[in-house]
CSV table of C-alpha atoms in Angstrom, one decimal:
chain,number,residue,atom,x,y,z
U,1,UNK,CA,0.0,0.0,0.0
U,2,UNK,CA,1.3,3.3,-0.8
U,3,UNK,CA,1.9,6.3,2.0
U,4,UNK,CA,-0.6,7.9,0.5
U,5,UNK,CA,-3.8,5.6,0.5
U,6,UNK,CA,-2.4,4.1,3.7
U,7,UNK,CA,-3.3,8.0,5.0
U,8,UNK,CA,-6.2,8.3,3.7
U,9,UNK,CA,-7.4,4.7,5.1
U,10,UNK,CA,-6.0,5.8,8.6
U,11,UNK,CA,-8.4,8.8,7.5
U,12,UNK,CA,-11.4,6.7,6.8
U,13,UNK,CA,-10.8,4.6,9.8
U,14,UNK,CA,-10.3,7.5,12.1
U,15,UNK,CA,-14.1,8.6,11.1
U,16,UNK,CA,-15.8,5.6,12.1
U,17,UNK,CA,-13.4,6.0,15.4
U,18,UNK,CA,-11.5,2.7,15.4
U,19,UNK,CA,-8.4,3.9,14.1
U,20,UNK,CA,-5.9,2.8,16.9
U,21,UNK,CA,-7.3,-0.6,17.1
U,22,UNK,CA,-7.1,-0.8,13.6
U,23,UNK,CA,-3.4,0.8,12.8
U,24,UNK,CA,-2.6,-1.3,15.6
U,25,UNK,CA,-3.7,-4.2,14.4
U,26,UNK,CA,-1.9,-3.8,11.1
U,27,UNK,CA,-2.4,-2.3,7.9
U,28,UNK,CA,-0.2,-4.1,5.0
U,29,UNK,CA,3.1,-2.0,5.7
U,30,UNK,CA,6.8,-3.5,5.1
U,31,UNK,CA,8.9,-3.9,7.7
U,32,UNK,CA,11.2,-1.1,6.6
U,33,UNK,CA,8.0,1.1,7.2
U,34,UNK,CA,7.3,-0.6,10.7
U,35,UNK,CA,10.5,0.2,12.1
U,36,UNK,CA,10.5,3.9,11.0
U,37,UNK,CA,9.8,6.0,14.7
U,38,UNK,CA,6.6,7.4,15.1
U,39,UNK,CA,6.0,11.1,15.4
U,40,UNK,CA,7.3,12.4,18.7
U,41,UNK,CA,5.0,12.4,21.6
U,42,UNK,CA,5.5,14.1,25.3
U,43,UNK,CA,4.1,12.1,28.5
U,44,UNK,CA,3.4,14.7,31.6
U,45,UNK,CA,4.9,13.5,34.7
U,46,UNK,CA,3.1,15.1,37.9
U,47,UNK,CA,5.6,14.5,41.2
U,48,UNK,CA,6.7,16.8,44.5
U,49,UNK,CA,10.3,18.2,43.6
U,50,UNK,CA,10.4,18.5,47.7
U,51,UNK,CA,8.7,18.3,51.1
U,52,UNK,CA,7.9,14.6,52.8
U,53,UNK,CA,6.6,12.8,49.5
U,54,UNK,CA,9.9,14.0,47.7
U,55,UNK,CA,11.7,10.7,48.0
U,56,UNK,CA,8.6,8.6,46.7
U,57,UNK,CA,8.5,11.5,43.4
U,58,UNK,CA,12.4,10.7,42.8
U,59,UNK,CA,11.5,6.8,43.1
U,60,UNK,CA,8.5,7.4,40.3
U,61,UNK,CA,10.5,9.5,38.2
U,62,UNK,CA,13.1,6.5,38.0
U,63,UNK,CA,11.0,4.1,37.9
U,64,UNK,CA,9.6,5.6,34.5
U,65,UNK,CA,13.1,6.9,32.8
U,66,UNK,CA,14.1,3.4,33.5
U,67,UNK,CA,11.7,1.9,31.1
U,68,UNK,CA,12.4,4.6,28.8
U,69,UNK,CA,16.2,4.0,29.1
U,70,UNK,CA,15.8,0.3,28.2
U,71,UNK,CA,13.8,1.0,25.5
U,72,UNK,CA,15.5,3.6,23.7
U,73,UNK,CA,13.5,6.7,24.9
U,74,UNK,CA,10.5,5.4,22.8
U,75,UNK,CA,6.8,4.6,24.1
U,76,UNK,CA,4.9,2.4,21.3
U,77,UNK,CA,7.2,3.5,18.6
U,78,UNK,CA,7.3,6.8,19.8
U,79,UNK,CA,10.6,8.9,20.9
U,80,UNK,CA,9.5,10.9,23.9
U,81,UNK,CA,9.9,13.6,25.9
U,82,UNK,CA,9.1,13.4,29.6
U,83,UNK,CA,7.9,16.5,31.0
U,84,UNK,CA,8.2,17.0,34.8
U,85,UNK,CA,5.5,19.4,37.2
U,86,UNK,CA,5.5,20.0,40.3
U,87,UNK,CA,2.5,18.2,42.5
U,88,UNK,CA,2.9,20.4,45.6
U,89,UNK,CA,1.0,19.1,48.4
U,90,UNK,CA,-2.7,20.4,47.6
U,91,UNK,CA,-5.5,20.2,45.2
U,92,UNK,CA,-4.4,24.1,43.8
U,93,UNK,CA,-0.7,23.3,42.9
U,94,UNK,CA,-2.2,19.7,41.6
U,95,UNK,CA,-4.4,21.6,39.2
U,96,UNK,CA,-1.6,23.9,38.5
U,97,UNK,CA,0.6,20.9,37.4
U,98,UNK,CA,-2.1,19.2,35.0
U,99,UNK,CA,-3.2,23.0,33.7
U,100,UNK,CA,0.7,23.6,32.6
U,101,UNK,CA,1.2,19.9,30.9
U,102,UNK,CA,-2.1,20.5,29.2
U,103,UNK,CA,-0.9,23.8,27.1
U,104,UNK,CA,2.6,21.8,26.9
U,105,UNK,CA,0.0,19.4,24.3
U,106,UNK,CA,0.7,16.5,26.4
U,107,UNK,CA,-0.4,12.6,25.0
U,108,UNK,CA,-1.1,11.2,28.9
U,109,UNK,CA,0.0,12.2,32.7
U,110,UNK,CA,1.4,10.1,34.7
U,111,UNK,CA,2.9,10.2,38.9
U,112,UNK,CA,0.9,11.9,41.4
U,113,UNK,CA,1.8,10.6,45.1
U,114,UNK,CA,-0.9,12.5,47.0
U,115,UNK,CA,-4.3,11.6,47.5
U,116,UNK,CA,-5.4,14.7,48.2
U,117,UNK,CA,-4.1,16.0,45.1
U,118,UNK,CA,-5.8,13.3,42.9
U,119,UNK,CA,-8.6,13.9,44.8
U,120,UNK,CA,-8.2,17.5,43.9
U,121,UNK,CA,-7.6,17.0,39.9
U,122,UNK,CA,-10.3,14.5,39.1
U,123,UNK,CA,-12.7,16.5,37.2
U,124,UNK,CA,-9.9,18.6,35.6
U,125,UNK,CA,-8.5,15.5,34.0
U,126,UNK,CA,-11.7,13.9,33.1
U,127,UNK,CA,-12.8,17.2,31.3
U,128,UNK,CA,-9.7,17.2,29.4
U,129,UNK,CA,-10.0,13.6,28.7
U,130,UNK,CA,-6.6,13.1,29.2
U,131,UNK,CA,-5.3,9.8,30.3
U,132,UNK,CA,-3.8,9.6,33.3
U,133,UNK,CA,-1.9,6.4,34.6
U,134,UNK,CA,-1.4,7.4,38.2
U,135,UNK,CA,1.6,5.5,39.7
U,136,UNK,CA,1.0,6.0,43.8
U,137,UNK,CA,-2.1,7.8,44.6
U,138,UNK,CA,-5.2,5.8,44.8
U,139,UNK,CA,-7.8,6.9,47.2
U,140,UNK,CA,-10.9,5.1,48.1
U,141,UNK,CA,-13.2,8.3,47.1
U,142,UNK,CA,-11.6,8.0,43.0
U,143,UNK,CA,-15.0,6.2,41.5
U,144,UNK,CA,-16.4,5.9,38.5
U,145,UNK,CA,-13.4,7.7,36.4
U,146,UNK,CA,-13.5,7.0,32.7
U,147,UNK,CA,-9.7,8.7,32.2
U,148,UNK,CA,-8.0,7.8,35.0
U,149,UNK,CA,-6.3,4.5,35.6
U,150,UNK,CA,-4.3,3.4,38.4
U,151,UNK,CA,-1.0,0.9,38.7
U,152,UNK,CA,-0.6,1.3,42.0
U,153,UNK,CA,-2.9,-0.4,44.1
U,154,UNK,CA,-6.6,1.0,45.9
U,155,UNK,CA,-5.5,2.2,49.7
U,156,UNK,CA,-8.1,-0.4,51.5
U,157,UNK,CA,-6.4,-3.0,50.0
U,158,UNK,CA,-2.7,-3.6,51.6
U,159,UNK,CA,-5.3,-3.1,55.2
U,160,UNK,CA,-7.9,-5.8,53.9
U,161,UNK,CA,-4.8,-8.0,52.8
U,162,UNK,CA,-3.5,-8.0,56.5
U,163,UNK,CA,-6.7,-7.8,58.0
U,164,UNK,CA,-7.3,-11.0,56.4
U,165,UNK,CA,-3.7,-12.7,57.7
U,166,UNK,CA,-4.1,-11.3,61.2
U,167,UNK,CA,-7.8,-13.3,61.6
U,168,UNK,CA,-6.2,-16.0,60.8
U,169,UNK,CA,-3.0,-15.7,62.8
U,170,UNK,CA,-3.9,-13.8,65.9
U,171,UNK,CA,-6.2,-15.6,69.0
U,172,UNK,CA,-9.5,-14.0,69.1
U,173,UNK,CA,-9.1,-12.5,72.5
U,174,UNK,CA,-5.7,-10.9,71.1
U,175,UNK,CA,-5.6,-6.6,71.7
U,176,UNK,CA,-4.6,-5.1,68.5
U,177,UNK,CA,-2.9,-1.4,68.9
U,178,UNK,CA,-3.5,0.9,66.0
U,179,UNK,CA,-1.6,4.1,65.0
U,180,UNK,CA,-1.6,6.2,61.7
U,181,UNK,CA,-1.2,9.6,60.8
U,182,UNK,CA,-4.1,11.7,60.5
U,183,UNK,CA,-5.7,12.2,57.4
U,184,UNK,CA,-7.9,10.6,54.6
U,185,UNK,CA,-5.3,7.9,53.5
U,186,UNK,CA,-5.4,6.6,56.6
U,187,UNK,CA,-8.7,6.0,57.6
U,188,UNK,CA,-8.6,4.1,53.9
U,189,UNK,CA,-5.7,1.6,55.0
U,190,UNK,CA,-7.7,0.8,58.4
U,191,UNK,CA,-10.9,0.7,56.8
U,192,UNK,CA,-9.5,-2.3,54.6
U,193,UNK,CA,-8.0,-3.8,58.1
U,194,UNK,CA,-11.8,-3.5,59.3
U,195,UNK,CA,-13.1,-5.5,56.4
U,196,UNK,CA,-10.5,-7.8,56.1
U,197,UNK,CA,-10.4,-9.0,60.0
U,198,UNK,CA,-13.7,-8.5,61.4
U,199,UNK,CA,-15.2,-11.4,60.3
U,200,UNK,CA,-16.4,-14.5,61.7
U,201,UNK,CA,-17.3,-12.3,64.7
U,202,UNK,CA,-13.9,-10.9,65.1
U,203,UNK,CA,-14.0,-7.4,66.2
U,204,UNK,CA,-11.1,-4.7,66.6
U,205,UNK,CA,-12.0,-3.6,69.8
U,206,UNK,CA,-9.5,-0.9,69.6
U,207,UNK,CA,-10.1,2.4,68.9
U,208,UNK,CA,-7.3,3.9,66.1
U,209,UNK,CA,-5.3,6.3,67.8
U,210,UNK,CA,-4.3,9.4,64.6
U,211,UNK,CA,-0.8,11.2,65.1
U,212,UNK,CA,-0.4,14.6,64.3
U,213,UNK,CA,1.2,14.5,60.2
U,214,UNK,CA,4.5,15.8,61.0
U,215,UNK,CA,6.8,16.1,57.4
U,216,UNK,CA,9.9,15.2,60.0
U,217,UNK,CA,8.9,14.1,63.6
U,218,UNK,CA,11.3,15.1,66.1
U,219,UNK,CA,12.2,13.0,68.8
U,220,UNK,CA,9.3,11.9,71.2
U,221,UNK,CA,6.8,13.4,68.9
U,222,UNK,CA,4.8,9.9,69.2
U,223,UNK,CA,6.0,9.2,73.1
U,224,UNK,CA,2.6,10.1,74.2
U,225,UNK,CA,0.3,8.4,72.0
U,226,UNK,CA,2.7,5.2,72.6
U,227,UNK,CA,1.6,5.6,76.1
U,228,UNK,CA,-1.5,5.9,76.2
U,229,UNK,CA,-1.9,2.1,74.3
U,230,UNK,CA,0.8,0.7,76.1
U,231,UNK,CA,-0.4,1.9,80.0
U,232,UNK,CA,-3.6,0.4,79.4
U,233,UNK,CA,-4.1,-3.2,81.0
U,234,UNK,CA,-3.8,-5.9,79.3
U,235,UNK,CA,-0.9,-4.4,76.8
U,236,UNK,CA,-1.2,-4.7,73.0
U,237,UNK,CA,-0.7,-8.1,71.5
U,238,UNK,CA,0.4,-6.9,68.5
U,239,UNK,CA,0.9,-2.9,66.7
U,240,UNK,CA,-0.7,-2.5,63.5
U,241,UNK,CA,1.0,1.6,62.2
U,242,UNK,CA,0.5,3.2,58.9
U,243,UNK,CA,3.4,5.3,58.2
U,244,UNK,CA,6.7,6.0,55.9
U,245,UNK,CA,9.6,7.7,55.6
U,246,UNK,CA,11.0,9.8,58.1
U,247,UNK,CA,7.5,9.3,60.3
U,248,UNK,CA,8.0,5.6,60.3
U,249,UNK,CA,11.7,5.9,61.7
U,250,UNK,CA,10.9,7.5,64.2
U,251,UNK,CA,7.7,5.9,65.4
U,252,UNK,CA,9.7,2.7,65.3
U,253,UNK,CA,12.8,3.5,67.5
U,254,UNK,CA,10.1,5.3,69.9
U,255,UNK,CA,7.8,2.2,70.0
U,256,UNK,CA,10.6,0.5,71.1
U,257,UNK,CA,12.0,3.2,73.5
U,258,UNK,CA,8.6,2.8,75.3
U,259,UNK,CA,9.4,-1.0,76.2
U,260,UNK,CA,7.1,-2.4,73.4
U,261,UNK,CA,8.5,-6.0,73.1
U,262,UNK,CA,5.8,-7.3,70.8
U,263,UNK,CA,5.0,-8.4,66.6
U,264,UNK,CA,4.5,-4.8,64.9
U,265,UNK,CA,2.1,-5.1,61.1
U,266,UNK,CA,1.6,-2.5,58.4
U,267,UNK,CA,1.2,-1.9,55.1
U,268,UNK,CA,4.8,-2.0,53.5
U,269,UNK,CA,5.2,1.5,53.1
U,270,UNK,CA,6.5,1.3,56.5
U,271,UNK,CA,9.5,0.2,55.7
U,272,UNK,CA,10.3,0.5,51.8
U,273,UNK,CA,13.5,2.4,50.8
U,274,UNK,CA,15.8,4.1,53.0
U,275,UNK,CA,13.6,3.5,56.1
U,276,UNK,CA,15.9,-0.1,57.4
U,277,UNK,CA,18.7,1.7,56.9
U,278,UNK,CA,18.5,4.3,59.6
U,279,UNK,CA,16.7,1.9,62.3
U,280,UNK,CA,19.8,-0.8,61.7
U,281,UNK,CA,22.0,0.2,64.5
U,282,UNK,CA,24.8,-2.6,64.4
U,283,UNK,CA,25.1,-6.2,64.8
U,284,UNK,CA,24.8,-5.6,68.5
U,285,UNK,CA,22.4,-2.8,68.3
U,286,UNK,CA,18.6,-2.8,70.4
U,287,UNK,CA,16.7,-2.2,67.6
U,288,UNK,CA,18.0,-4.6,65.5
U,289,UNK,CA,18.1,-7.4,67.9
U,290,UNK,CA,14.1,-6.3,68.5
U,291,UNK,CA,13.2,-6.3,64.9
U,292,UNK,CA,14.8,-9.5,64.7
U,293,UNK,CA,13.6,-11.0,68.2
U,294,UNK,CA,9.3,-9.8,67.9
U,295,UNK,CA,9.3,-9.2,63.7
U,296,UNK,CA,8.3,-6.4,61.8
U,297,UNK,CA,5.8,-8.0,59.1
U,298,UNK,CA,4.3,-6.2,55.7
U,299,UNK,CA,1.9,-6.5,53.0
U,300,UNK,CA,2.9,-5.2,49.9
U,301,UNK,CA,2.2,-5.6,46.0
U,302,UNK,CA,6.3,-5.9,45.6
U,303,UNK,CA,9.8,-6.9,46.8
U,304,UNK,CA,12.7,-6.4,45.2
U,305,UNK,CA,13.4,-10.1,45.8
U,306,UNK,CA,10.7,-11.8,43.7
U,307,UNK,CA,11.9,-14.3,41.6
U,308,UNK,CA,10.4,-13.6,38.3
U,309,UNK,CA,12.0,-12.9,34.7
U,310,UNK,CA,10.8,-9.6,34.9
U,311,UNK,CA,11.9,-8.4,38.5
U,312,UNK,CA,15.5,-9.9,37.6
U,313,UNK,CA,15.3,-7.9,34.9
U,314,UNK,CA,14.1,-4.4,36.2
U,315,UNK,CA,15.3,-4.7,39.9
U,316,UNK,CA,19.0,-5.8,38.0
U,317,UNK,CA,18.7,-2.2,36.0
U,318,UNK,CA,17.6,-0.5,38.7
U,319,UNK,CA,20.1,-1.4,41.0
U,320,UNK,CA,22.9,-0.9,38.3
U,321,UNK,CA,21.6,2.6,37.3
U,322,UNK,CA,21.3,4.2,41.3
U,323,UNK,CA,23.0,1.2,43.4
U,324,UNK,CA,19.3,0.7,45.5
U,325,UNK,CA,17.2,-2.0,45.1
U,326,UNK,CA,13.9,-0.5,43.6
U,327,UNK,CA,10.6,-0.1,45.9
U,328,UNK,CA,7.0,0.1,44.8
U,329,UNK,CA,6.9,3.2,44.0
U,330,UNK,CA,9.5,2.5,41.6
U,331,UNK,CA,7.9,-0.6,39.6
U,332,UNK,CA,4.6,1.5,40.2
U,333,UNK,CA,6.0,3.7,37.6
U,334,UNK,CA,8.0,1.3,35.5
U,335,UNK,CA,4.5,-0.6,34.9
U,336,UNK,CA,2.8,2.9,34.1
U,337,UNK,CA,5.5,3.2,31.3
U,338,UNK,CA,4.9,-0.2,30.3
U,339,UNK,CA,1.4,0.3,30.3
U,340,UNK,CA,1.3,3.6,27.8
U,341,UNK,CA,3.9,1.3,25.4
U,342,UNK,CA,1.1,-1.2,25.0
U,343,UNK,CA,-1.9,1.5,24.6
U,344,UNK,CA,0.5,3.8,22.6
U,345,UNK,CA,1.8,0.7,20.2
U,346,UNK,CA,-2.0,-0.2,20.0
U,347,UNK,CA,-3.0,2.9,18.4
U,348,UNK,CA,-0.1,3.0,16.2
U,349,UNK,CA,1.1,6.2,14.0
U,350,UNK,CA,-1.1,9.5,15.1
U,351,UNK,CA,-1.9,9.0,18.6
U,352,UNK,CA,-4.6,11.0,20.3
U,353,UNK,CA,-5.3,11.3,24.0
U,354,UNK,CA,-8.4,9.8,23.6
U,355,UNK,CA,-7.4,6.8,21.2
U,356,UNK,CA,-4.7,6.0,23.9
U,357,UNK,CA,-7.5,5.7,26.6
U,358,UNK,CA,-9.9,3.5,24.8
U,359,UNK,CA,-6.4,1.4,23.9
U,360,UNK,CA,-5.6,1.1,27.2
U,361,UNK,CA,-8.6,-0.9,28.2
U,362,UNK,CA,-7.7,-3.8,25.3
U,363,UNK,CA,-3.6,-3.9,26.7
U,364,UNK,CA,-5.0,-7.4,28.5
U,365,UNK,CA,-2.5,-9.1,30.7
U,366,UNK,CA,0.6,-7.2,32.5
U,367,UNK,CA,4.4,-9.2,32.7
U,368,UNK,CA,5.1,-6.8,36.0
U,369,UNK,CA,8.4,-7.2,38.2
U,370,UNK,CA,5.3,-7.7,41.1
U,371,UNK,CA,3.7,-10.9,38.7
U,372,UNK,CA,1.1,-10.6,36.0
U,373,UNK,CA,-1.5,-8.3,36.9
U,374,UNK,CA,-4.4,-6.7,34.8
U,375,UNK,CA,-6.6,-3.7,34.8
U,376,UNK,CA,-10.0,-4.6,36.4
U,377,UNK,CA,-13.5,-3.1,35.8
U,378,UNK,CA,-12.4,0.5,38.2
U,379,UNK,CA,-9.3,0.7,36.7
U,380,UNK,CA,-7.0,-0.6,39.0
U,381,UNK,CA,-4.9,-3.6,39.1
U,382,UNK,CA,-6.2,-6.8,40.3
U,383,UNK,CA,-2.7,-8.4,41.4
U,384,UNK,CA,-1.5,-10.2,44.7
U,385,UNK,CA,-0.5,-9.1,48.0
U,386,UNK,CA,2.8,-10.5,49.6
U,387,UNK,CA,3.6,-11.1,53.2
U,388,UNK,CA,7.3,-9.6,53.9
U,389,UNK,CA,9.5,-9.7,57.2
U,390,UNK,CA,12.5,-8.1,58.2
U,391,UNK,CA,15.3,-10.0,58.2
U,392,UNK,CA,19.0,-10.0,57.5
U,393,UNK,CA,20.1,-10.6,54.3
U,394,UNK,CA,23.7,-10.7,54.4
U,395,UNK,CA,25.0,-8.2,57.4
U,396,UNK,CA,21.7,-5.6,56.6
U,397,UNK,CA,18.3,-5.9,57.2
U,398,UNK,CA,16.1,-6.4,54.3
U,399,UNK,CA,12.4,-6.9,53.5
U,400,UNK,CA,12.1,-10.5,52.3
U,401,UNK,CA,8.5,-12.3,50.8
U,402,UNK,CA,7.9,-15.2,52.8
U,403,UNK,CA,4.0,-16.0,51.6
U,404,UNK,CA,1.4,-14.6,49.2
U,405,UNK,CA,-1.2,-13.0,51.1
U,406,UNK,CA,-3.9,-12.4,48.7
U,407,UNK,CA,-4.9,-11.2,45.1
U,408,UNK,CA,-7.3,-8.3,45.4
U,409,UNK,CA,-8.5,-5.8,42.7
């Protein structure tokens, strides 16, 4: 087929509003054609350039140049140019962001880490009709969305994954202590530890007890709250805490200070990236010899030690490229990349924004460093939940899969 008519059937096709499928599908081209590049094409990336959520934005942002990097800068054919905006911390600066990347003529968005920011830029996306594969965020609240998709997880679900493992682990008469910042996200996580653990008659007869969201907690910022679960009679059988970063340092080496001797459960933001680092204090160190003595147990959607072809492939990359194994946030972002290649290749040579959404329901089945996972009916990934413990893996401590908890989604 010449250039020509194939244009004008792309044209043809584009009218009766199949033409992704159908480019994508082929159309009679060489191979010579085939492996031309398609027409550039710019991907907005939405992440925090600083404040508490910085670290997870630097994690995203890898996480997606990686993909790029080991696929010669290309999505679906495509070279591309990643173009960064700021998130901020509130629905304004969100709406900022996705207002700038719009005039920039952008083919999708992709990032956000807050919740209350995707909260806040819902309807601006869906009015734009836009695609945007959001790589952390994933609030409860986001329903019924027709341009926003998710490969992250839904914020119930690392709760509803432990909630389920605790009923089945803990006596019924056992006192569970629970802590978490304050703030929507929270009240998500122990919603899904609600649903997952009162069942059968359990109850959690424990009232959550919210922390004030400090960016960096000083020193005996939690002491109080500590105290007031630990002085009641009996103690806490086990701690179930929702926090990260710098938060979850601290209310670790604090829950210890207090003379908690006792199993500790979260979701595994609590201890992805740098966190085991800084509460590691040495081979003859308290902490370590309490993590290691009463356990510090996860439910994620990832470890960097999954034994599948492609984790050894990505996590290999990604610890050549910055010397850290990857976290979630990481292959959160690598599968949103992965994700736009398929839609993107789908479409094939004159992608729109709205093409690349209706593609991105057909992409079927995902090869993810996490396992194969796939988009369900809400747009999120239906995918499996691992158990992890802290444990040494050489001389450091490390979070290691020792079960599969569920598959949710």
């Amino acid at each position: 087929m010449s250039q020509m008519n194939r244009r004008r059937a792309l044209q043809l096709l584009a009218a009766l509003g199949t033409t992704g499928l159908a480019a994508g599908c082929g159309s009679g081209t060489d191979s010579a054609d085939e492996a031309k590049p398609g027409s550039p094409i710019k991907i907005g990336l939405i992440v925090p350039g600083s404040g508490p959520n910085k670290f997870i934005g630097d994690e995203i942002t890898n996480g997606f140049q990686l993909f790029l990097n080991l696929n010669e800068g290309q999505l679906g054919g495509h070279p591309v140019t990643l173009v960064p905006a700021e998130e901020g911390d509130t629905a304004k600066t969100g709406q900022a962001a996705v207002d700038g990347l719009l005039k920039e003529g952008v083919l999708a968005l992709t990032g956000v880490v807050s919740s209350a920011v995707m909260t806040g830029i819902r309807d601006a996306v869906e009015q734009a009709r836009v695609p945007l594969i959001g790589s952390n965020a994933s609030p409860i609240s986001l329903q019924s969305v027709v341009y926003i998709w998710r490969t992250s997880y839904v914020l119930d679900e690392p709760g509803e994954a432990l909630g389920q493992y605790l009923r089945q682990t803990l006596d019924d008469s056992s006192r569970i202590a629970i802590f978490a910042t304050q703030g929507q996200s929270s009240r998500d996580v122990i919603d899904g530890l609600r649903r997952g653990y009162e069942q059968g008659g359990r109850r959690l007869t424990e009232e959550p007890i919210f922390t004030t969201d400090f960016a960096n907690p000083g020193k005996g910022v939690y002491t109080g709250s500590i105290r007031k679960a630990l002085d009641r009679r009996p103690g806490p059988d086990a701690v179930f805490c929702h926090y990260s970063g710098a938060q979850a340092v601290q209310f670790i080496k604090q829950l210890y200070a207090q003379g908690y001797q006792g199993p500790i459960y979260a979701p595994g933001f609590l201890t992805e990236g740098a966190v085991l680092g800084q509460l590691d204090d040495g081979e003859k160190g308290e902490e370590r010899a309490l993590i290691e003595k009463y356990g510090i147990q996860t439910a994620l959607n990832y470890s960097a030690d999954l034994n599948n072809t492609a984790n050894r492939v990505f996590a290999s990359a990604y610890r050549k490229t910055h010397n850290v194994s990857p976290t979630t946030y990481a292959m959160a972002s690598y599968d949103a990349a992965q994700v736009l290649d398929k839609a993107i290749r789908l479409v094939g040579e004159n992608p729109t924004p709205q093409q690349v959404n209706l593609a991105l329901g057909k992409i079927g089945q995902i090869d993810s460093p996490r396992g194969a996972w796939q988009f369900n009916q809400p747009r999120t990934p239906q995918q499996k939940w691992y158990l992890r413990r802290v444990e040494l893996d050489g001389r450091m401590l490390s979070n290691v899969v020792i079960s599969e908890l569920a598959t949710l989604g």
